[in-house]
Short mmCIF file of C-alpha atoms and ligand atoms in Angstrom, two decimals:
data_model
loop_
_atom_site.label_atom_id
_atom_site.label_comp_id
_atom_site.label_asym_id
_atom_site.label_seq_id
_atom_site.Cartn_x
_atom_site.Cartn_y
_atom_site.Cartn_z
CA MET A 164 15.92 -20.31 16.77
CA ILE A 165 13.38 -19.90 13.99
CA LYS A 166 13.43 -16.40 12.55
CA ALA A 167 11.21 -14.43 10.19
CA VAL A 168 12.02 -15.36 6.59
CA ARG A 169 14.58 -13.17 4.78
CA GLY A 170 13.00 -10.00 3.42
CA THR A 171 9.95 -10.31 5.70
CA ARG A 172 9.53 -8.67 9.09
CA ASP A 173 7.27 -8.37 12.06
CA LEU A 174 5.52 -5.05 12.52
CA LEU A 175 5.48 -4.37 16.23
CA PRO A 176 3.90 -1.76 18.50
CA PRO A 177 4.34 1.17 18.72
CA GLU A 178 5.09 1.25 14.97
CA THR A 179 1.79 -0.47 14.18
CA GLU A 180 0.08 2.66 15.54
CA THR A 181 1.47 4.59 12.58
CA TRP A 182 0.24 1.85 10.22
CA ASN A 183 -3.25 2.07 11.72
CA PHE A 184 -3.17 5.86 11.55
CA VAL A 185 -2.22 5.76 7.85
CA GLU A 186 -4.83 3.15 7.00
CA SER A 187 -7.68 4.93 8.71
CA ALA A 188 -6.69 8.29 7.21
CA VAL A 189 -6.59 6.84 3.69
CA ARG A 190 -9.89 4.99 4.14
CA ASP A 191 -11.55 8.28 5.16
CA LEU A 192 -10.02 10.11 2.21
CA PHE A 193 -10.93 7.40 -0.32
CA ARG A 194 -14.53 7.70 0.83
CA LEU A 195 -14.55 11.44 0.04
CA TYR A 196 -13.65 10.50 -3.53
CA ASN A 197 -16.29 7.75 -3.62
CA PHE A 198 -13.89 4.79 -3.67
CA SER A 199 -14.95 1.50 -2.03
CA GLU A 200 -12.81 -1.34 -0.77
CA ILE A 201 -12.09 -4.50 -2.74
CA ARG A 202 -10.23 -7.53 -1.30
CA THR A 203 -8.80 -10.05 -3.72
CA PRO A 204 -6.88 -13.24 -2.81
CA VAL A 205 -3.17 -13.22 -2.10
CA ILE A 206 -2.81 -16.39 -4.22
CA GLU A 207 -3.61 -16.18 -7.92
CA ASP A 208 -3.09 -18.22 -11.08
CA LEU A 209 0.49 -17.58 -12.25
CA GLN A 210 -0.77 -16.82 -15.76
CA LEU A 211 -2.60 -13.77 -14.49
CA PHE A 212 0.71 -12.01 -13.84
CA GLN A 213 2.44 -13.38 -16.92
CA ARG A 214 -0.30 -11.91 -19.09
CA SER A 215 -0.65 -8.56 -17.33
CA VAL A 216 2.57 -7.46 -15.64
CA GLY A 217 4.46 -9.18 -18.49
CA GLU A 218 6.83 -12.14 -18.80
CA GLU A 219 9.86 -9.98 -19.57
CA THR A 220 9.49 -7.73 -16.53
CA ASP A 221 11.81 -8.25 -13.56
CA ILE A 222 8.76 -8.76 -11.38
CA VAL A 223 7.57 -11.82 -13.29
CA SER A 224 10.84 -13.21 -14.64
CA LYS A 225 12.92 -12.92 -11.45
CA GLU A 226 10.91 -11.93 -8.41
CA MET A 227 7.80 -14.04 -8.32
CA PHE A 228 7.03 -16.51 -5.55
CA ALA A 229 5.44 -19.16 -7.77
CA TRP A 230 5.05 -22.92 -7.51
CA GLU A 231 3.32 -25.86 -9.04
CA ASP A 232 0.32 -26.83 -6.99
CA ARG A 233 -0.30 -30.46 -7.74
CA ALA A 234 -3.77 -31.96 -7.80
CA ARG A 235 -4.71 -33.63 -4.51
CA ALA A 236 -7.79 -35.41 -5.74
CA ALA A 237 -9.09 -36.67 -9.04
CA SER A 238 -11.63 -33.85 -9.05
CA GLU A 239 -8.89 -31.19 -8.83
CA LYS A 240 -6.58 -29.91 -11.50
CA GLY A 241 -2.93 -29.13 -10.86
CA GLN A 242 -1.99 -25.54 -11.61
CA PHE A 243 0.81 -23.01 -11.33
CA LEU A 244 0.10 -20.51 -8.59
CA ALA A 245 1.81 -17.33 -7.44
CA LEU A 246 1.74 -14.98 -4.49
CA ARG A 247 0.55 -11.70 -5.93
CA PRO A 248 3.42 -9.26 -6.64
CA GLU A 249 0.93 -6.41 -7.11
CA ASN A 250 -2.82 -5.96 -6.92
CA THR A 251 -4.00 -4.34 -10.17
CA ALA A 252 -4.05 -7.65 -12.06
CA GLY A 253 -6.20 -9.24 -9.32
CA VAL A 254 -8.63 -6.32 -9.36
CA VAL A 255 -9.01 -6.48 -13.14
CA ARG A 256 -9.45 -10.26 -12.95
CA ALA A 257 -12.23 -9.74 -10.40
CA TYR A 258 -13.78 -7.03 -12.61
CA ILE A 259 -13.97 -9.52 -15.47
CA GLU A 260 -14.94 -12.56 -13.39
CA HIS A 261 -17.87 -10.78 -11.71
CA LYS A 262 -18.90 -8.81 -14.82
CA LEU A 263 -18.55 -5.60 -12.87
CA TRP A 264 -19.09 -3.59 -16.05
CA GLU A 265 -22.78 -4.41 -15.58
CA ARG A 266 -22.80 -2.11 -12.57
CA PRO A 267 -23.58 1.51 -13.41
CA GLY A 268 -20.83 4.02 -14.15
CA LEU A 269 -17.16 3.71 -13.32
CA GLN A 270 -15.95 1.24 -10.71
CA ARG A 271 -13.78 2.93 -8.10
CA PHE A 272 -11.94 0.48 -5.86
CA TYR A 273 -9.23 0.70 -3.27
CA TYR A 274 -7.28 -2.05 -1.53
CA ILE A 275 -4.80 -2.37 1.32
CA GLY A 276 -2.75 -5.52 1.61
CA PRO A 277 0.49 -7.48 1.38
CA GLN A 278 2.34 -8.08 -1.89
CA PHE A 279 5.29 -10.40 -2.51
CA ARG A 280 8.42 -10.00 -4.60
CA ARG A 281 11.62 -11.95 -4.21
CA GLU A 282 13.89 -8.90 -4.48
CA ARG A 283 17.25 -8.33 -2.84
CA PRO A 284 16.20 -6.97 0.56
CA GLN A 285 17.49 -3.55 1.63
CA LYS A 286 16.16 -0.53 3.51
CA GLY A 287 12.70 0.20 2.09
CA ARG A 288 12.65 -2.99 0.01
CA TYR A 289 11.11 -6.17 1.36
CA ARG A 290 9.92 -9.52 0.02
CA GLN A 291 6.60 -9.08 1.77
CA PHE A 292 5.56 -5.46 1.62
CA TYR A 293 2.26 -3.65 1.78
CA GLN A 294 0.50 -1.57 -0.80
CA ILE A 295 -2.40 0.83 -0.57
CA GLY A 296 -3.83 1.20 -4.03
CA ALA A 297 -6.84 2.33 -5.97
CA GLU A 298 -8.26 1.67 -9.42
CA VAL A 299 -10.84 3.44 -11.57
CA ILE A 300 -12.08 1.13 -14.31
CA GLY A 301 -15.12 0.84 -16.55
CA PRO A 302 -16.48 0.75 -20.08
CA PRO A 303 -15.35 3.58 -22.39
CA ALA A 304 -18.98 4.75 -22.58
CA ALA A 305 -18.86 5.46 -18.84
CA GLY A 306 -15.96 7.88 -19.38
CA SER A 307 -13.14 5.61 -18.23
CA GLU A 308 -10.70 6.99 -20.81
CA SER A 309 -11.17 10.60 -19.82
CA PRO A 310 -8.06 12.58 -18.84
CA ALA A 311 -10.28 14.07 -16.11
CA VAL A 312 -10.13 10.69 -14.33
CA ASP A 313 -6.31 10.72 -14.43
CA ALA A 314 -6.24 14.23 -13.03
CA GLU A 315 -8.74 13.36 -10.29
CA VAL A 316 -6.67 10.37 -9.19
CA LEU A 317 -3.48 12.46 -9.13
CA GLU A 318 -5.18 15.26 -7.20
CA MET A 319 -6.45 12.68 -4.68
CA LEU A 320 -2.88 11.41 -4.20
CA ALA A 321 -1.56 14.91 -3.63
CA ALA A 322 -4.33 15.47 -1.05
CA LEU A 323 -3.53 12.14 0.59
CA LEU A 324 0.16 12.93 1.07
CA ASP A 325 -0.67 16.46 2.22
CA ASN A 326 -3.28 15.20 4.71
CA LEU A 327 -0.79 12.78 6.19
CA GLY A 328 1.57 15.71 6.70
CA ILE A 329 4.18 14.45 4.21
CA LYS A 330 6.13 17.39 2.88
CA GLY A 331 8.62 17.55 0.04
CA TRP A 332 7.10 15.02 -2.37
CA THR A 333 7.56 15.29 -6.12
CA LEU A 334 5.04 14.09 -8.70
CA GLU A 335 6.88 12.83 -11.78
CA LEU A 336 4.68 12.51 -14.82
CA ASN A 337 5.01 11.03 -18.29
CA SER A 338 2.90 9.54 -21.04
CA VAL A 339 3.90 6.12 -22.34
CA GLY A 340 1.41 6.38 -25.21
CA SER A 341 -1.16 4.00 -26.65
CA ALA A 342 -0.39 0.39 -27.58
CA GLU A 343 0.17 1.61 -31.15
CA ASP A 344 2.56 4.40 -30.02
CA ARG A 345 4.41 1.79 -28.00
CA ARG A 346 4.71 -0.49 -31.01
CA ARG A 347 6.37 2.29 -33.04
CA PHE A 348 8.54 3.26 -30.10
CA ASN A 349 9.63 -0.36 -29.58
CA GLU A 350 10.64 -0.51 -33.26
CA ALA A 351 12.65 2.68 -32.90
CA LEU A 352 14.29 1.32 -29.75
CA GLN A 353 15.16 -1.92 -31.47
CA ALA A 354 16.75 -0.02 -34.35
CA ALA A 355 18.71 2.23 -31.96
CA LEU A 356 19.84 -0.79 -29.93
CA LYS A 357 21.01 -2.82 -32.92
CA ASP A 358 24.60 -1.58 -32.95
CA VAL A 359 25.13 -1.08 -29.21
CA VAL A 360 23.23 -3.87 -27.50
CA HIS A 361 26.13 -6.36 -27.70
CA THR A 362 28.00 -4.14 -25.18
CA MET A 363 25.07 -4.26 -22.73
CA CYS A 364 24.12 -6.75 -19.99
CA ALA A 365 22.65 -10.17 -20.83
CA ASP A 366 19.14 -9.10 -19.76
CA CYS A 367 19.22 -6.10 -22.10
CA GLN A 368 20.44 -8.29 -24.97
CA ARG A 369 17.47 -10.58 -24.50
CA ARG A 370 14.99 -7.74 -23.98
CA ALA A 371 16.18 -5.93 -27.09
CA GLN A 372 14.68 -8.89 -28.96
CA THR A 373 11.61 -9.68 -26.87
CA ASN A 374 10.49 -6.39 -25.30
CA PRO A 375 12.84 -3.43 -25.98
CA LEU A 376 10.87 -1.06 -23.71
CA ARG A 377 12.06 -3.06 -20.71
CA VAL A 378 15.68 -2.16 -21.57
CA LEU A 379 14.79 1.24 -20.09
CA ASP A 380 14.25 -0.40 -16.66
CA CYS A 381 17.84 -1.73 -16.60
CA LYS A 382 19.67 -0.82 -13.38
CA VAL A 383 23.17 -1.93 -14.47
CA PRO A 384 25.39 1.20 -14.07
CA GLU A 385 27.53 0.47 -17.16
CA ASP A 386 24.41 0.40 -19.36
CA GLN A 387 23.13 3.80 -18.27
CA PRO A 388 25.14 6.00 -20.71
CA ILE A 389 23.72 3.93 -23.60
CA ILE A 390 20.16 4.09 -22.23
CA GLU A 391 20.50 7.86 -21.81
CA LYS A 392 21.01 8.23 -25.58
CA LEU A 393 18.07 6.03 -26.65
CA PRO A 394 14.95 7.63 -28.21
CA ARG A 395 12.26 8.94 -25.86
CA ILE A 396 8.66 7.80 -25.86
CA GLY A 397 7.41 11.40 -26.01
CA GLU A 398 8.60 11.67 -29.61
CA TYR A 399 6.35 8.75 -30.62
CA LEU A 400 3.00 9.85 -29.18
CA ASP A 401 0.22 10.27 -31.71
CA GLU A 402 -2.18 13.20 -31.73
CA SER A 403 -4.78 11.62 -29.41
CA SER A 404 -2.21 10.52 -26.81
CA ARG A 405 -0.67 13.98 -26.85
CA THR A 406 -4.03 15.73 -26.45
CA HIS A 407 -4.92 13.36 -23.61
CA PHE A 408 -1.65 14.10 -21.81
CA ASP A 409 -2.03 17.86 -22.34
CA GLU A 410 -5.50 17.79 -20.81
CA VAL A 411 -4.27 15.91 -17.71
CA GLN A 412 -1.58 18.57 -17.22
CA LYS A 413 -4.03 21.41 -17.79
CA ILE A 414 -6.36 20.18 -15.03
CA LEU A 415 -3.48 19.60 -12.62
CA LEU A 416 -2.24 23.14 -13.17
CA ALA A 417 -5.75 24.51 -12.69
CA VAL A 418 -6.30 22.69 -9.38
CA GLY A 419 -2.80 23.54 -8.16
CA VAL A 420 -1.11 20.12 -8.07
CA PRO A 421 2.59 20.62 -8.88
CA PHE A 422 4.37 18.09 -11.11
CA VAL A 423 7.53 17.66 -13.15
CA LEU A 424 7.71 15.92 -16.50
CA ASN A 425 10.06 12.93 -16.62
CA PRO A 426 10.39 11.62 -20.19
CA ARG A 427 12.37 8.58 -18.94
CA LEU A 428 9.61 7.32 -16.68
CA VAL A 429 8.27 4.08 -18.22
CA ARG A 430 7.47 2.00 -15.07
CA GLY A 431 8.49 -1.64 -14.74
CA LEU A 432 5.17 -3.24 -15.74
CA ASP A 433 3.96 -3.95 -19.27
CA TYR A 434 0.32 -3.02 -18.89
CA TYR A 435 0.74 0.73 -18.62
CA THR A 436 -0.54 3.03 -21.38
CA ARG A 437 -0.67 6.83 -21.62
CA THR A 438 -0.38 8.54 -18.21
CA ALA A 439 2.38 7.06 -16.03
CA PHE A 440 3.52 8.59 -12.76
CA GLU A 441 5.54 8.25 -9.60
CA PHE A 442 5.60 10.25 -6.40
CA THR A 443 9.11 10.38 -4.96
CA HIS A 444 10.44 11.62 -1.65
CA GLY A 445 13.97 12.72 -0.78
CA ALA A 446 13.96 11.19 2.72
CA LEU A 447 13.71 7.66 1.31
CA GLY A 448 17.24 7.41 -0.12
CA ALA A 449 17.90 4.93 -2.94
CA GLN A 450 14.38 3.48 -2.87
CA ASN A 451 12.84 6.92 -3.27
CA ALA A 452 9.50 6.04 -4.92
CA ILE A 453 6.62 6.22 -2.44
CA LEU A 454 4.08 5.26 -5.04
CA GLY A 455 3.63 4.58 -8.71
CA GLY A 456 0.82 4.13 -11.13
CA GLY A 457 -0.71 4.83 -14.47
CA ARG A 458 -3.31 4.03 -17.05
CA TYR A 459 -3.84 0.49 -18.37
CA ASP A 460 -6.28 0.80 -21.24
CA GLY A 461 -5.72 -2.62 -22.83
CA LEU A 462 -5.30 -4.73 -19.69
CA SER A 463 -8.83 -6.08 -19.46
CA GLU A 464 -8.74 -7.33 -23.09
CA SER A 465 -5.37 -8.99 -22.54
CA LEU A 466 -6.99 -10.96 -19.69
CA GLY A 467 -9.96 -11.96 -21.85
CA GLY A 468 -12.34 -9.21 -20.71
CA PRO A 469 -14.23 -6.48 -22.58
CA PRO A 470 -12.67 -3.08 -23.26
CA ALA A 471 -12.30 -1.51 -19.80
CA PRO A 472 -9.82 1.33 -19.74
CA GLY A 473 -8.60 2.17 -16.27
CA ILE A 474 -6.08 3.99 -14.16
CA GLY A 475 -4.64 3.16 -10.78
CA PHE A 476 -1.75 3.47 -8.41
CA ALA A 477 -0.05 1.62 -5.59
CA ILE A 478 1.47 3.34 -2.61
CA GLY A 479 4.29 1.49 -0.84
CA GLU A 480 2.85 1.54 2.68
CA ASP A 481 6.19 0.51 4.24
CA ARG A 482 7.79 3.56 2.63
CA LEU A 483 4.92 5.85 3.50
CA VAL A 484 5.28 4.85 7.16
CA MET A 485 9.05 5.41 6.91
CA THR A 486 8.60 8.96 5.66
CA LEU A 487 6.11 9.63 8.45
CA HIS A 488 8.62 8.41 11.01
CA GLU A 489 11.14 10.90 9.60
CA SER A 490 8.78 13.67 10.71
CA ALA A 491 6.90 12.36 13.77
CA GLY A 492 5.67 9.00 15.00
CA VAL A 493 2.08 8.38 15.98
CA ALA A 494 1.33 7.51 19.60
CA ALA A 495 -1.20 4.92 20.73
CA ARG A 496 -4.13 6.03 22.84
CA PRO A 497 -2.75 5.72 26.40
CA VAL A 498 -4.10 3.43 29.09
CA ASP A 499 -6.68 5.44 31.05
CA VAL A 500 -6.68 3.24 34.10
CA TYR A 501 -4.82 0.30 35.56
CA ILE A 502 -7.01 -1.75 37.88
CA ALA A 503 -5.11 -3.18 40.84
CA PRO A 504 -7.02 -6.07 42.47
CA LEU A 505 -5.72 -6.25 46.02
CA GLY A 506 -5.90 -9.63 47.72
CA PRO A 507 -7.31 -13.09 47.00
CA GLY A 508 -10.64 -13.27 45.20
CA MET A 509 -10.35 -9.71 43.86
CA ASN A 510 -9.73 -10.68 40.21
CA VAL A 511 -13.48 -11.26 39.98
CA GLU A 512 -14.36 -7.76 41.16
CA ALA A 513 -11.64 -6.22 38.95
CA ALA A 514 -13.04 -8.01 35.89
CA ARG A 515 -16.51 -6.65 36.68
CA LEU A 516 -15.19 -3.08 37.01
CA ALA A 517 -13.11 -3.40 33.83
CA ARG A 518 -16.09 -4.62 31.83
CA GLU A 519 -18.21 -1.70 32.98
CA LEU A 520 -15.49 0.90 32.27
CA ARG A 521 -14.65 -0.47 28.82
CA ARG A 522 -18.34 -0.32 27.94
CA GLN A 523 -18.01 3.38 28.60
CA ASN A 524 -15.05 3.72 26.22
CA VAL A 525 -12.29 3.75 28.87
CA VAL A 526 -8.93 2.06 28.04
CA VAL A 527 -8.33 -0.41 30.88
CA SER A 528 -5.35 -2.57 31.77
CA LEU A 529 -6.05 -5.29 34.32
CA GLY A 530 -3.62 -6.24 37.07
CA ASP A 531 -3.57 -9.44 39.07
CA GLU A 532 -4.62 -10.16 42.66
CA SER A 533 -1.23 -11.79 43.39
CA PHE A 534 0.52 -8.39 43.06
CA ARG A 535 1.14 -6.22 46.10
CA LEU A 536 0.04 -2.58 45.89
CA LYS A 537 3.62 -1.32 45.31
CA LYS A 538 4.18 -3.66 42.38
CA SER A 539 0.78 -2.74 40.91
CA LEU A 540 1.54 0.99 41.02
CA GLU A 541 4.98 0.45 39.47
CA THR A 542 3.50 -1.66 36.66
CA ALA A 543 0.85 0.98 36.02
CA SER A 544 3.44 3.79 35.84
CA LYS A 545 5.69 1.83 33.50
CA MET A 546 2.92 1.30 30.97
CA GLY A 547 2.09 5.02 31.09
CA ALA A 548 -1.37 4.57 32.63
CA ARG A 549 -3.02 7.85 33.65
CA TYR A 550 -4.74 6.44 36.75
CA ALA A 551 -4.62 3.42 39.03
CA LEU A 552 -7.85 2.09 40.53
CA ILE A 553 -7.54 0.07 43.70
CA ALA A 554 -9.99 -2.78 44.17
CA GLY A 555 -9.47 -4.39 47.57
CA GLU A 556 -11.88 -6.12 49.93
CA ASN A 557 -12.63 -2.89 51.84
CA GLU A 558 -13.38 -0.95 48.66
CA VAL A 559 -15.73 -3.65 47.39
CA LYS A 560 -17.55 -3.77 50.72
CA SER A 561 -17.97 0.00 51.02
CA GLY A 562 -18.59 0.55 47.27
CA GLN A 563 -16.01 3.40 47.41
CA PHE A 564 -12.88 3.03 45.28
CA ALA A 565 -9.50 4.76 45.49
CA LEU A 566 -8.46 6.33 42.20
CA LYS A 567 -4.87 7.59 42.04
CA ASN A 568 -3.69 10.06 39.41
CA LEU A 569 -0.29 8.68 38.49
CA ASN A 570 1.02 11.99 37.14
CA THR A 571 0.20 14.16 40.14
CA GLY A 572 0.00 11.49 42.87
CA GLU A 573 -3.39 12.92 43.92
CA GLN A 574 -5.87 10.31 45.17
CA VAL A 575 -9.67 10.50 45.43
CA THR A 576 -12.31 8.08 46.71
CA LEU A 577 -15.37 7.55 44.52
CA PRO A 578 -18.41 5.30 44.15
CA ALA A 579 -18.13 2.90 41.17
CA ALA A 580 -20.71 4.81 39.14
CA GLN A 581 -18.57 7.97 39.09
CA ILE A 582 -15.28 6.40 38.00
CA ALA A 583 -15.80 6.53 34.24
CA SER A 584 -16.62 10.23 34.10
CA LYS A 585 -13.55 11.03 36.17
CA LEU A 586 -11.37 9.00 33.78
CA ARG A 587 -12.45 10.42 30.47
CA PRO A 588 -9.65 12.52 28.99
P1 AMP B 289 5.09 -0.92 -8.34
O1 AMP B 289 3.98 -1.91 -8.11
O2 AMP B 289 6.38 -1.57 -8.70
O3 AMP B 289 4.69 0.20 -9.21
O4 AMP B 289 5.38 -0.28 -6.91
C1 AMP B 289 4.55 0.67 -6.32
C2 AMP B 289 5.15 1.08 -4.98
O5 AMP B 289 5.23 -0.04 -4.12
C3 AMP B 289 6.57 1.57 -5.08
O6 AMP B 289 6.60 2.93 -5.38
C4 AMP B 289 7.10 1.29 -3.70
O7 AMP B 289 6.77 2.34 -2.81
C5 AMP B 289 6.37 0.05 -3.29
N1 AMP B 289 7.21 -1.15 -3.47
C6 AMP B 289 7.44 -1.86 -4.59
N2 AMP B 289 8.24 -2.90 -4.34
C7 AMP B 289 8.55 -2.86 -3.03
C8 AMP B 289 9.32 -3.67 -2.13
N3 AMP B 289 9.96 -4.76 -2.55
N4 AMP B 289 9.40 -3.30 -0.83
C9 AMP B 289 8.75 -2.20 -0.38
N5 AMP B 289 7.99 -1.42 -1.16
C10 AMP B 289 7.88 -1.73 -2.46
#
C-alpha cells in the first residue's frame, strides 16, 4: 500500500471545515487592516533561502527539501531548487522582482499556503505544514521603519486570535537590534563562548565561529546551562533600537495588547532585526509556538533590492487548528435535502430538481434511482440531512412532491416551486 510520505498528512472532512473557517475569518480580518493576498511559487531558487534565512540556520542547513534540477534542453540552465521552508523570502523576492516599491505607500500582503521542512515529525510538527502570514514592506520614506507598523501588526494578531475564540495566548516580545547591534552582540557572544564552547555540541562549536547568534537556538539539553549564562542582546541595543522598541511597547500598552518581554527570544532565522515576537499557547505542549515573526530591515538589500524595511509574521495554521479543536470544532453546513429518485428513469427528474434547488442556495445530496425508499431514507438520515424529497413517477406526473422532515418524521406534499422556501433554514 502506498501511504502519505512521512511528516505529511491528508486533511480530511470534517477537520477541513475548521481549516476553511480559519481561512475565511483571517481573510476578512486582513481586509479590515488593508492587507491584500499575494501568492508566490512553492519552488524557489535555493540561493534565495541561503541568502535570507541564512546558511547556518537549522532550516537551511538541515531541513531543506532541495535538489539539483538539471537542464533538459540547451536553452535551459541547470539550477539548485528548493521547496520553500517559509514565505517571507519569496514575498521579498517578488517585491524586488516586480519593483513593488514603485507602488504608492507601504505594501501590505498576506499569504496562506504550504511550507516544507524536513524536521523530525511529532505532534504539531510536520514536513509539509501550512502558514498564514503577512508582511508590511516599503521604502523608508513611506514609513516602513516606524514602530507604529510593528504595533499595528501585533495588535492585528491579538485581534485575530481573539476573533477566532482562542484564549490563553501569550505574546512574547524582544528586540534583536539593528545589524550593527547584532555585530557587537555576536562579538560579545564569541568572546563569552571562547572558553566553554569545546564542551558544547558539534553544531554549537561550528556556529561559535560562523554565526554565534545561532548558538542561542541550540536545543541540546546539556548545552542549556551554558546558553543561560551567555550575554543578552538587550544589553547591546543602541539608542535608536532602544527607542524603537520602547515606542512599540508604549503603543501596545495604550491599545491594551498584553505582552511579556523575553530577552532570550532570537528566532531561528537570520534576517530578523529589531522587533521579534512569538505568540505561544499552553494547549500545544512542546511545540507551543502558534506563530512567530519580526522585523527584517536589511533583507531586501541582502537579496539585491533597494532598502525596504519590513515586518511580518507566520502563523502555523496546523497549530492554530489544533488549538481550536481543544475548544470546539467547526461543523459543516448540513445537507438541507436528500433527493430520493424512486424508480427507473427518475435520475433525470432528480437532477432537474437538484439543479433548481441549488440555484436557490439549498444544500442538496442526490440519491440514485436504484435505491428503494427505505434505503434512501436510511442514507439520508445517516448523512444528517434535514429533509428527504421523494421524486417518483406519481410525483412527477402530478407535480406534487413529498417532503419528509427527518427529525420529526412529519411529511408534507408540495408543488416544486414551493420546495426551496420550505427548506431554507
Ligand atoms: P517560523 O517560520 O519558524 O518562524 O515558524 C512560524 C510558525 O510556523 C511557528 O510558530 C509554528 O506555528 C509553525 N511551524 C514552523 N515549523 C513547523 C512545522 N514543521 N510543523 C508545523 N508548524 C510549524
